[in-house]
JSON list of C-alpha atoms in Angstrom, two decimals:
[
{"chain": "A", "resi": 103, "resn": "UNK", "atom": "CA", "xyz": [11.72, -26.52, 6.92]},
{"chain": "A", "resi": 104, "resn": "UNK", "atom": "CA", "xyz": [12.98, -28.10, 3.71]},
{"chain": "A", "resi": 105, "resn": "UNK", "atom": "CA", "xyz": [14.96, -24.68, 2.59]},
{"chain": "A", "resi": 106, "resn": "UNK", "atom": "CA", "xyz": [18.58, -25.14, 1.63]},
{"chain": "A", "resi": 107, "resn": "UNK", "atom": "CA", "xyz": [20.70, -22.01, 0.53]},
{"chain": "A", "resi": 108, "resn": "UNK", "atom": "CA", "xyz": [22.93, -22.84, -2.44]},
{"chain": "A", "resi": 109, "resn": "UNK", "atom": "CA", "xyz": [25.84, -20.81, -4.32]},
{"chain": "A", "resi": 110, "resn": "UNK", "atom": "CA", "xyz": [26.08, -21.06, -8.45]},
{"chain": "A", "resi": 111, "resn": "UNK", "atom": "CA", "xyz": [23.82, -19.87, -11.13]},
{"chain": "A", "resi": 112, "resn": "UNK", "atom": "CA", "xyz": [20.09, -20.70, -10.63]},
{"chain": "A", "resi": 113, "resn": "UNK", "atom": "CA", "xyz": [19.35, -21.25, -14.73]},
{"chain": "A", "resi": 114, "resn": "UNK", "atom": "CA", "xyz": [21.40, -24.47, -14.54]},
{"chain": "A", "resi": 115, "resn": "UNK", "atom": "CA", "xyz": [18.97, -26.19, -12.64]},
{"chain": "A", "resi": 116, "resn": "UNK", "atom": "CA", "xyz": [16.90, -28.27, -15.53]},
{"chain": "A", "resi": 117, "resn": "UNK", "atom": "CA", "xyz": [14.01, -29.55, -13.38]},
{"chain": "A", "resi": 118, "resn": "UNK", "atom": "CA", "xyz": [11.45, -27.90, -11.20]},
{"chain": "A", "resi": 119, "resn": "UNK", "atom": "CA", "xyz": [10.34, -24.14, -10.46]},
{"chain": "A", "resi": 120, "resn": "UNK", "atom": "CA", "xyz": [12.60, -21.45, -11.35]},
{"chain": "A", "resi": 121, "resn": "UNK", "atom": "CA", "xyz": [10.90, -18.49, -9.72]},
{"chain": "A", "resi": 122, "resn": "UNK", "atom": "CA", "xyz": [12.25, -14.57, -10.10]},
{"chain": "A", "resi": 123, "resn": "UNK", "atom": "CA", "xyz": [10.82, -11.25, -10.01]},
{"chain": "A", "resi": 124, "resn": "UNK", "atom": "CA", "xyz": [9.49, -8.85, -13.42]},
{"chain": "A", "resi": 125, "resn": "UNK", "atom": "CA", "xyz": [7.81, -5.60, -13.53]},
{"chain": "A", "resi": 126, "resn": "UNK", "atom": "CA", "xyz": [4.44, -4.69, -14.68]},
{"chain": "A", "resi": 127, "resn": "UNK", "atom": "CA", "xyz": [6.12, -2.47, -17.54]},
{"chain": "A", "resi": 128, "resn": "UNK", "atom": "CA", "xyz": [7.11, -5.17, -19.77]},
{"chain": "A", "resi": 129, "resn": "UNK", "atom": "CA", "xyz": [10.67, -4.74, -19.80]},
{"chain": "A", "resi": 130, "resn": "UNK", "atom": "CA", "xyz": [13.16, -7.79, -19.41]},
{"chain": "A", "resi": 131, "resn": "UNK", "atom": "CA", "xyz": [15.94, -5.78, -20.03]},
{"chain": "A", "resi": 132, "resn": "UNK", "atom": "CA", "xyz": [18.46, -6.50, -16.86]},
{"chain": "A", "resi": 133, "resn": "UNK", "atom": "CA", "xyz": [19.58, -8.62, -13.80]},
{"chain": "A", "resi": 134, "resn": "UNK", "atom": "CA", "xyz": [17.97, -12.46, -14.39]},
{"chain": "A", "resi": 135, "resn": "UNK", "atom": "CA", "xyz": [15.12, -11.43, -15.95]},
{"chain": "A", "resi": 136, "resn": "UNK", "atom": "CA", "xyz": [17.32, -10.64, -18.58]},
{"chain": "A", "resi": 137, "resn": "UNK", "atom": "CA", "xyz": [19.23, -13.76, -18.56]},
{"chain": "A", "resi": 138, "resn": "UNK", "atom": "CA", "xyz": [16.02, -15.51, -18.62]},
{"chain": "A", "resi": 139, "resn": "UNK", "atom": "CA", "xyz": [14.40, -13.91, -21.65]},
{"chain": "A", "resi": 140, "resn": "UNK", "atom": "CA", "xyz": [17.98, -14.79, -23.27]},
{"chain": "A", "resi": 141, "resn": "UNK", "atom": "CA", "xyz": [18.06, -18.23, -22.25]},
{"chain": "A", "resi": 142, "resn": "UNK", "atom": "CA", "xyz": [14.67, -18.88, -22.74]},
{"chain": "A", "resi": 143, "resn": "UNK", "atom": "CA", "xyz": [13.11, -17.28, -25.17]},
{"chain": "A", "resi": 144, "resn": "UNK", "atom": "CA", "xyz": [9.14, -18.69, -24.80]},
{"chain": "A", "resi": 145, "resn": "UNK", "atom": "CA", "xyz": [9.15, -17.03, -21.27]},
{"chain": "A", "resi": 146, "resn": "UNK", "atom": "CA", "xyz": [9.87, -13.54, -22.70]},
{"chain": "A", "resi": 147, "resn": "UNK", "atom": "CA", "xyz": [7.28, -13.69, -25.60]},
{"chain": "A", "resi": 148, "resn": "UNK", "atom": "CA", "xyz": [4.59, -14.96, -22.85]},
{"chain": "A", "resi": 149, "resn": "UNK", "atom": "CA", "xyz": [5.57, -12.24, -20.52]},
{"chain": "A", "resi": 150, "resn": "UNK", "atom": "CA", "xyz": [5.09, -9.69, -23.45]},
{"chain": "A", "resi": 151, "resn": "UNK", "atom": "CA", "xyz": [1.93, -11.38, -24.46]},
{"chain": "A", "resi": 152, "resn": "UNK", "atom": "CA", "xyz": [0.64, -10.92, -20.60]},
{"chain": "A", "resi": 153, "resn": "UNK", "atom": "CA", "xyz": [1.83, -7.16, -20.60]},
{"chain": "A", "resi": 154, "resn": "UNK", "atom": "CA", "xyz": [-0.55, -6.65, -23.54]},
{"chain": "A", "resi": 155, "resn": "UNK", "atom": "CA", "xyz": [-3.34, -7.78, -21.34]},
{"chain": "A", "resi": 156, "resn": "UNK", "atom": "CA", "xyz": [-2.14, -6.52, -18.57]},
{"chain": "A", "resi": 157, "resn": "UNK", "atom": "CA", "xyz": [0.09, -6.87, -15.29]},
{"chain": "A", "resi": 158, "resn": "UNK", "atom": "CA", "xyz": [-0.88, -6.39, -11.81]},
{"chain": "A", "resi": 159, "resn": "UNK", "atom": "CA", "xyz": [1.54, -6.39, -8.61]},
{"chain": "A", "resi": 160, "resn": "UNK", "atom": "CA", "xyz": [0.89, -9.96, -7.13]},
{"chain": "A", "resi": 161, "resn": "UNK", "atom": "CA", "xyz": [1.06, -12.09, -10.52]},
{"chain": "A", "resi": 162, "resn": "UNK", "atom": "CA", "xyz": [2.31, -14.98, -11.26]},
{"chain": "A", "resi": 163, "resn": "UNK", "atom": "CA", "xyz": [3.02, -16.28, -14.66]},
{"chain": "A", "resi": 164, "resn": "UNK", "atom": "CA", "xyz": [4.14, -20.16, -15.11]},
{"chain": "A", "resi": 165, "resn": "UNK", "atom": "CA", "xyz": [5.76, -21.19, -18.66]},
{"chain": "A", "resi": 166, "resn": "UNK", "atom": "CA", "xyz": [6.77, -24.26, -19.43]},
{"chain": "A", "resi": 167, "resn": "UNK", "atom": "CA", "xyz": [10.28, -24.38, -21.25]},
{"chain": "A", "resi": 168, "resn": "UNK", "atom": "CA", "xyz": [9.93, -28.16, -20.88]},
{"chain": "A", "resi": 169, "resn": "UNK", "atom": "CA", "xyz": [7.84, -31.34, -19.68]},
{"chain": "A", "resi": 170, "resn": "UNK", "atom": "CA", "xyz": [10.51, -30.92, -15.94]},
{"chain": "A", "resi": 171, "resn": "UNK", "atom": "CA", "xyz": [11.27, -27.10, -16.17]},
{"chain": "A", "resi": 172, "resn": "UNK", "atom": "CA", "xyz": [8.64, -24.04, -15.09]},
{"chain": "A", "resi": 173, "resn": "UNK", "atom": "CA", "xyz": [9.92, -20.40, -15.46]},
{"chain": "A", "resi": 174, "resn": "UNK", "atom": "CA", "xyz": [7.79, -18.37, -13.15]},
{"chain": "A", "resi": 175, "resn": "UNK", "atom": "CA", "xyz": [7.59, -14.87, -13.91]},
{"chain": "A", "resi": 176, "resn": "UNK", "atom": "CA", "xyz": [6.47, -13.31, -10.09]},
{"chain": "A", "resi": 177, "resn": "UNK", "atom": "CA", "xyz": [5.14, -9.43, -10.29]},
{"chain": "A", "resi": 178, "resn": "UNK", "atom": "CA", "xyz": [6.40, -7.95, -7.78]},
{"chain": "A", "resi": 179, "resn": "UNK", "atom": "CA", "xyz": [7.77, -5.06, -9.08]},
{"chain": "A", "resi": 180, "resn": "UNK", "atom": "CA", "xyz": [5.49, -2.38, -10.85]},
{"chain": "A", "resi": 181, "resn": "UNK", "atom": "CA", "xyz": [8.09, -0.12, -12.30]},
{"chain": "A", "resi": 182, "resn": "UNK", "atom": "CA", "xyz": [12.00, -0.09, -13.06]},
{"chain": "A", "resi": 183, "resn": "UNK", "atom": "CA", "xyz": [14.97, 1.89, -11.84]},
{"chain": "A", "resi": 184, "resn": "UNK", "atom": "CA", "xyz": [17.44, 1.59, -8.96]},
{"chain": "A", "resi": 185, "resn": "UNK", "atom": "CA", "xyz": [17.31, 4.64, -7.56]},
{"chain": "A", "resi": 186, "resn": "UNK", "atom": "CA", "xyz": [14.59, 4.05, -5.21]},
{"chain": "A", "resi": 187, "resn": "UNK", "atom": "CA", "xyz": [13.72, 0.18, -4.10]},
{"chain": "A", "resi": 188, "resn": "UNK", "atom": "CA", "xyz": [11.20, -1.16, -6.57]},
{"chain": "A", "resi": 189, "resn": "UNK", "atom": "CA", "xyz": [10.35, -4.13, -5.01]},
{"chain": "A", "resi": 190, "resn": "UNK", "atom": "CA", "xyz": [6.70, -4.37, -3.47]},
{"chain": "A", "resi": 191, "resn": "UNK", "atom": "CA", "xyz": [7.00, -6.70, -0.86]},
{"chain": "A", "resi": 192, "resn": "UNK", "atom": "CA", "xyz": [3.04, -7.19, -0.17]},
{"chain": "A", "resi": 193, "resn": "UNK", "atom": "CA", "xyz": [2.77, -8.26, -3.73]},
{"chain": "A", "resi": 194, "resn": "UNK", "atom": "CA", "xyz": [5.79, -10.13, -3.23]},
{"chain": "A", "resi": 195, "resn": "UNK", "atom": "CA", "xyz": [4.22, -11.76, -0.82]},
{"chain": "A", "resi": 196, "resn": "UNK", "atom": "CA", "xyz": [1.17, -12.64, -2.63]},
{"chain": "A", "resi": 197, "resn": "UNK", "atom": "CA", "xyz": [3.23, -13.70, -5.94]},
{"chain": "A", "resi": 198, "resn": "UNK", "atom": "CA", "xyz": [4.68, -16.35, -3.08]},
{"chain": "A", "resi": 199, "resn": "UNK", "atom": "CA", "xyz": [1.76, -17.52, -2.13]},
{"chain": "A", "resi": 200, "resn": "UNK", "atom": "CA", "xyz": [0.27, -18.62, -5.47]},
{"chain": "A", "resi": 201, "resn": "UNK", "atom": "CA", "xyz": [3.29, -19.98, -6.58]},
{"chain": "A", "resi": 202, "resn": "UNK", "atom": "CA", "xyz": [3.34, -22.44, -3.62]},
{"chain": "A", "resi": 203, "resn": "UNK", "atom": "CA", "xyz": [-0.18, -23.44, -4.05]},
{"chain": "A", "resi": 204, "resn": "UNK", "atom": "CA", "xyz": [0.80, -23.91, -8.22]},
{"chain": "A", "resi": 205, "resn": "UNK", "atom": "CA", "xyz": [3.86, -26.16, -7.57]},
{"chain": "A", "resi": 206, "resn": "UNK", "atom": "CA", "xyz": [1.55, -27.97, -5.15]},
{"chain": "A", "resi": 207, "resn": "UNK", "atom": "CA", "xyz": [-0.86, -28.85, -7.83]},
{"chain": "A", "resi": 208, "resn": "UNK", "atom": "CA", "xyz": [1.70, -28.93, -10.38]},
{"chain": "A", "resi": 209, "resn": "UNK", "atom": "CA", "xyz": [3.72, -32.05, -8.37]},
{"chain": "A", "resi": 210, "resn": "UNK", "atom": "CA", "xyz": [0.68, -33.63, -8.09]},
{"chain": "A", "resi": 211, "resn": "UNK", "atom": "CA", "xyz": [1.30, -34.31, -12.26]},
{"chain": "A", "resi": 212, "resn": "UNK", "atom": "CA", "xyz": [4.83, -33.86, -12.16]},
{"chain": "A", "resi": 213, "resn": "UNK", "atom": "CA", "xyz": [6.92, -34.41, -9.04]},
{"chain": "A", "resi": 214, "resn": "UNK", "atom": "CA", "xyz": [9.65, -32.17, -10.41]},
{"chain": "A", "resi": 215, "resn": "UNK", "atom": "CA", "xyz": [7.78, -29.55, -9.65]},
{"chain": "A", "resi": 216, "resn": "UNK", "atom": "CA", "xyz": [7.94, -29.91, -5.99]},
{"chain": "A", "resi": 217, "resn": "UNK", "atom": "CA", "xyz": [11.28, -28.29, -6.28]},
{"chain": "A", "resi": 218, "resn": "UNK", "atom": "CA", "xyz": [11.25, -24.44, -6.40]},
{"chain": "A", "resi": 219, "resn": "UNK", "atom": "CA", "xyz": [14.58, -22.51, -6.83]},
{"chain": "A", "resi": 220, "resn": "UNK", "atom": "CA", "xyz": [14.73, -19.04, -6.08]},
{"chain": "A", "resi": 221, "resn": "UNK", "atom": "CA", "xyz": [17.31, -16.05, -6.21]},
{"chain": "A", "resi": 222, "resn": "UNK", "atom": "CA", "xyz": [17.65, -13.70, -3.30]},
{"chain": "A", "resi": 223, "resn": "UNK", "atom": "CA", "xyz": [14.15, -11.90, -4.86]},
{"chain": "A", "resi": 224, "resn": "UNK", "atom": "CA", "xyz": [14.25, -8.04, -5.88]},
{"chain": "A", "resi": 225, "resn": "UNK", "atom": "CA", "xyz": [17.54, -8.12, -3.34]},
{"chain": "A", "resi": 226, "resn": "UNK", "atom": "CA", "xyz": [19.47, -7.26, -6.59]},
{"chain": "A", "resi": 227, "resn": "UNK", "atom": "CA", "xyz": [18.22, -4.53, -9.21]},
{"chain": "A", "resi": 228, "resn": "UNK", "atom": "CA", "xyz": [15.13, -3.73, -7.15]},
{"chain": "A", "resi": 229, "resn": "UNK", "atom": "CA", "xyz": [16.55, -3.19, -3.77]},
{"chain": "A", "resi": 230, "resn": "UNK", "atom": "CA", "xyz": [14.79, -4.77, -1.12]},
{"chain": "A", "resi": 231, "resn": "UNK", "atom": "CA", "xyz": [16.37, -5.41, 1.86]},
{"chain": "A", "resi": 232, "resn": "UNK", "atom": "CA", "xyz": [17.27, -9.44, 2.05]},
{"chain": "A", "resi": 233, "resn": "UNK", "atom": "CA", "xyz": [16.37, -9.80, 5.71]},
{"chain": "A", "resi": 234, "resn": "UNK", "atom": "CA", "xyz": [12.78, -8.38, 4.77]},
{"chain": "A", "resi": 235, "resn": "UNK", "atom": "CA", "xyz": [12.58, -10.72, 2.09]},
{"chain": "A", "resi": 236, "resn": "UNK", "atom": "CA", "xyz": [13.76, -13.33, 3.92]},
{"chain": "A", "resi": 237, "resn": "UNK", "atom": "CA", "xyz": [10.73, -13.12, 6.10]},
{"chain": "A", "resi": 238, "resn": "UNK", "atom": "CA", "xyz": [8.66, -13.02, 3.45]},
{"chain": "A", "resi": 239, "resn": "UNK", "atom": "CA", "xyz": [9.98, -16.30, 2.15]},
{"chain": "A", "resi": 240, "resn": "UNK", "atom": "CA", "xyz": [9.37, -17.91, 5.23]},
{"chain": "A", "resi": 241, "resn": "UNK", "atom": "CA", "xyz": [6.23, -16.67, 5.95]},
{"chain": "A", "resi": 242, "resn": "UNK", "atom": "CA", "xyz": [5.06, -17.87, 2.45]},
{"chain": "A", "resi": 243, "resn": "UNK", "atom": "CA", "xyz": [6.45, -21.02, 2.50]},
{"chain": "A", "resi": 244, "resn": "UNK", "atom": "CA", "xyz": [5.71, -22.31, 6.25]},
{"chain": "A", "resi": 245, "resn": "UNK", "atom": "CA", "xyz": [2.01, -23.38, 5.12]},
{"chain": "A", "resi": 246, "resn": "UNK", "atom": "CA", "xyz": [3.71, -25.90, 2.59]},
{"chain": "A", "resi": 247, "resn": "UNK", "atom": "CA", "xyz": [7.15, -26.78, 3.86]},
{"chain": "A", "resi": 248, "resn": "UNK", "atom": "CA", "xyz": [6.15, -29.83, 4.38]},
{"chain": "A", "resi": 249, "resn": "UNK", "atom": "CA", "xyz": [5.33, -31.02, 0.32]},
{"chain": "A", "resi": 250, "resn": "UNK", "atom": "CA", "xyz": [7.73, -28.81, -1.32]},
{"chain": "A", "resi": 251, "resn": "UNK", "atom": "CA", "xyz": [11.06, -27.89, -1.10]},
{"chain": "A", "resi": 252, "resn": "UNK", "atom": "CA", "xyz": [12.77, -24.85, -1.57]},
{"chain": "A", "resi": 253, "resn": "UNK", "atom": "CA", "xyz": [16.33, -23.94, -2.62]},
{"chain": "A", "resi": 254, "resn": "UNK", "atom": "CA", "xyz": [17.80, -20.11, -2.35]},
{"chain": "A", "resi": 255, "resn": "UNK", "atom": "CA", "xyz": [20.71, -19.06, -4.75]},
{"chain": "A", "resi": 256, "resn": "UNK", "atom": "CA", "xyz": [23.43, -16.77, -3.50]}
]
């Protein structure tokens, strides 16, 4: 499999995927979603623009920030809070799943885009359980391992 593990901050990469986790209330207001929105401004307004329509658990949202740069906004989350894990890991699972397939076709114009980074997803704020998600990952990814690769932050 072509999935490295890497320590650092995920939002200096500058070309490929960035992939992360939002909630179906339209609230960017912690964790990287919230470093995101600040950073990039365009991916907030479009995620706000898609909450007026509507999100659904299993989601995905690409924005552009740049011709080598995606933001992917993943919904795998329908609510917020930490009291209680948040994190849905079916739609998780689904969000996964349609990214690959969208970086796919997305290197086909761009081969940046073969190169998805991803944090430790809805391990932080949301509270899944990393080994769980882990699996997920793998799961996901094992049908296209062999066009894309995949880096995990820390």
């Amino acid at each position: 499999m072509k999935i490295q593990f890497k320590q650092g901050n995920i939002l200096q990469e500058t070309k490929g995927i960035i992939a992360h986790c939002v909630n179906c209330v339209g609230v960017m207001g912690a964790g990287l979603a919230y470093q995101i929105a600040i950073k990039y401004p365009i991916v907030k307004q479009k995620y706000l623009e898609q909450h007026k329509r509507g999100w659904l658990l299993g989601n995905i949202q690409l924005v552009e920030v740049n011709k080598d740069l995606i933001i992917a906004n993943l919904a795998g989350q329908y609510n917020i809070g930490t009291k209680e894990r948040q994190l849905s890991y079916q739609a998780l699972e689904i969000c996964l799943d349609k990214l690959f397939k969208e970086a796919l076709l997305k290197s086909q114009q761009n081969i940046e885009f073969n190169n998805i980074f991803l944090p430790r997803l809805g391990c932080g704020l949301a509270g899944a359980d990393w080994k769980a998600v882990e699996i997920i990952i793998n799961r996901a990814f094992d049908k296209y391992n062999e066009f894309l690769y995949l880096t995990i932050y820390q």
